[in-house]
Amino acid sequence: PHAIGHERVRDLAEEVAEVFPDSVHDSGEDGILQVDTYPMLIHAVAAIQELNDTVRLQDTELAVMRARLARLETLVAKGGSR
């Protein structure tokens, strides 16, 4: 991996500031921006938890649908062998 240039780092910090304005501060040194990543971490963890809840719900729904499909396939197989 190669190093990211200072301009790109500043661009990324400015993008972060659009979403988390209180998390980006000018260091006072040659326009260097400092980013406090803790607020982003809190939001990322919350988003991961939401996604996990969604996946669990979808897993449950999928299990129900698979069981229904198996019952339907059994009924079709019995009807087809008559």
PDB file of C-alpha atoms in Angstrom, residues 1-76:
ATOM      1  CA  PRO A   1       0.000   0.000   0.000  1.00  0.00           C
ATOM      2  CA  HIS A   2       1.169   3.504  -0.772  1.00  0.00           C
ATOM      3  CA  ALA A   3       0.923   6.563   1.409  1.00  0.00           C
ATOM      4  CA  ILE A   4      -1.978   8.931   0.881  1.00  0.00           C
ATOM      5  CA  GLY A   5      -0.924  12.478   0.066  1.00  0.00           C
ATOM      6  CA  HIS A   6      -1.616  15.340   2.459  1.00  0.00           C
ATOM      7  CA  GLU A   7      -4.095  16.877   0.019  1.00  0.00           C
ATOM      8  CA  ARG A   8      -6.135  13.666  -0.105  1.00  0.00           C
ATOM      9  CA  VAL A   9      -6.092  13.400   3.682  1.00  0.00           C
ATOM     10  CA  ARG A  10      -7.360  16.980   3.894  1.00  0.00           C
ATOM     11  CA  ASP A  11     -10.087  16.179   1.334  1.00  0.00           C
ATOM     12  CA  LEU A  12     -11.172  13.202   3.444  1.00  0.00           C
ATOM     13  CA  ALA A  13     -11.194  15.318   6.603  1.00  0.00           C
ATOM     14  CA  GLU A  14     -13.345  17.910   4.841  1.00  0.00           C
ATOM     15  CA  GLU A  15     -15.781  15.174   3.774  1.00  0.00           C
ATOM     16  CA  VAL A  16     -15.952  13.960   7.376  1.00  0.00           C
ATOM     17  CA  ALA A  17     -16.627  17.558   8.481  1.00  0.00           C
ATOM     18  CA  GLU A  18     -19.727  17.642   6.258  1.00  0.00           C
ATOM     19  CA  VAL A  19     -21.266  14.829   8.306  1.00  0.00           C
ATOM     20  CA  PHE A  20     -19.537  15.313  11.676  1.00  0.00           C
ATOM     21  CA  PRO A  21     -18.656  19.040  11.796  1.00  0.00           C
ATOM     22  CA  ASP A  22     -17.774  18.974  15.506  1.00  0.00           C
ATOM     23  CA  SER A  23     -15.283  16.152  14.921  1.00  0.00           C
ATOM     24  CA  VAL A  24     -12.899  18.027  12.631  1.00  0.00           C
ATOM     25  CA  HIS A  25     -10.572  20.733  13.937  1.00  0.00           C
ATOM     26  CA  ASP A  26      -7.821  22.819  12.401  1.00  0.00           C
ATOM     27  CA  SER A  27      -4.553  21.973  14.099  1.00  0.00           C
ATOM     28  CA  GLY A  28      -3.145  25.393  13.323  1.00  0.00           C
ATOM     29  CA  GLU A  29      -0.175  23.796  11.568  1.00  0.00           C
ATOM     30  CA  ASP A  30      -0.084  24.453   7.836  1.00  0.00           C
ATOM     31  CA  GLY A  31      -3.822  23.890   7.478  1.00  0.00           C
ATOM     32  CA  ILE A  32      -3.665  20.348   8.826  1.00  0.00           C
ATOM     33  CA  LEU A  33      -7.059  19.075   9.953  1.00  0.00           C
ATOM     34  CA  GLN A  34      -7.449  16.739  12.886  1.00  0.00           C
ATOM     35  CA  VAL A  35     -10.332  14.274  13.010  1.00  0.00           C
ATOM     36  CA  ASP A  36     -11.814  12.922  16.233  1.00  0.00           C
ATOM     37  CA  THR A  37     -12.965   9.473  15.120  1.00  0.00           C
ATOM     38  CA  TYR A  38     -14.822   8.547  18.318  1.00  0.00           C
ATOM     39  CA  PRO A  39     -18.219  10.006  17.226  1.00  0.00           C
ATOM     40  CA  MET A  40     -17.923   8.153  13.908  1.00  0.00           C
ATOM     41  CA  LEU A  41     -17.134   4.940  15.768  1.00  0.00           C
ATOM     42  CA  ILE A  42     -20.294   5.304  17.864  1.00  0.00           C
ATOM     43  CA  HIS A  43     -22.408   5.770  14.713  1.00  0.00           C
ATOM     44  CA  ALA A  44     -20.655   2.894  12.938  1.00  0.00           C
ATOM     45  CA  VAL A  45     -21.322   0.519  15.845  1.00  0.00           C
ATOM     46  CA  ALA A  46     -24.993   1.560  15.928  1.00  0.00           C
ATOM     47  CA  ALA A  47     -25.277   0.997  12.160  1.00  0.00           C
ATOM     48  CA  ILE A  48     -23.649  -2.432  12.466  1.00  0.00           C
ATOM     49  CA  GLN A  49     -26.106  -3.358  15.220  1.00  0.00           C
ATOM     50  CA  GLU A  50     -29.027  -2.258  13.026  1.00  0.00           C
ATOM     51  CA  LEU A  51     -27.697  -4.301  10.113  1.00  0.00           C
ATOM     52  CA  ASN A  52     -27.232  -7.303  12.394  1.00  0.00           C
ATOM     53  CA  ASP A  53     -30.858  -7.007  13.552  1.00  0.00           C
ATOM     54  CA  THR A  54     -31.981  -6.839   9.916  1.00  0.00           C
ATOM     55  CA  VAL A  55     -29.943  -9.918   8.971  1.00  0.00           C
ATOM     56  CA  ARG A  56     -31.359 -11.884  11.921  1.00  0.00           C
ATOM     57  CA  LEU A  57     -34.907 -10.965  10.917  1.00  0.00           C
ATOM     58  CA  GLN A  58     -34.198 -11.965   7.317  1.00  0.00           C
ATOM     59  CA  ASP A  59     -32.672 -15.253   8.483  1.00  0.00           C
ATOM     60  CA  THR A  60     -35.856 -15.998  10.436  1.00  0.00           C
ATOM     61  CA  GLU A  61     -38.046 -15.089   7.464  1.00  0.00           C
ATOM     62  CA  LEU A  62     -35.895 -17.228   5.164  1.00  0.00           C
ATOM     63  CA  ALA A  63     -36.195 -20.227   7.494  1.00  0.00           C
ATOM     64  CA  VAL A  64     -39.993 -19.849   7.492  1.00  0.00           C
ATOM     65  CA  MET A  65     -40.074 -19.613   3.691  1.00  0.00           C
ATOM     66  CA  ARG A  66     -37.827 -22.661   3.312  1.00  0.00           C
ATOM     67  CA  ALA A  67     -40.112 -24.662   5.595  1.00  0.00           C
ATOM     68  CA  ARG A  68     -43.156 -23.581   3.564  1.00  0.00           C
ATOM     69  CA  LEU A  69     -41.379 -24.495   0.336  1.00  0.00           C
ATOM     70  CA  ALA A  70     -40.485 -27.927   1.687  1.00  0.00           C
ATOM     71  CA  ARG A  71     -44.135 -28.556   2.657  1.00  0.00           C
ATOM     72  CA  LEU A  72     -45.308 -27.415  -0.776  1.00  0.00           C
ATOM     73  CA  GLU A  73     -42.754 -29.612  -2.520  1.00  0.00           C
ATOM     74  CA  THR A  74     -43.935 -32.564  -0.438  1.00  0.00           C
ATOM     75  CA  LEU A  75     -47.560 -31.878  -1.383  1.00  0.00           C
ATOM     76  CA  VAL A  76     -46.664 -31.564  -5.064  1.00  0.00           C
TER      77      VAL A  76
END
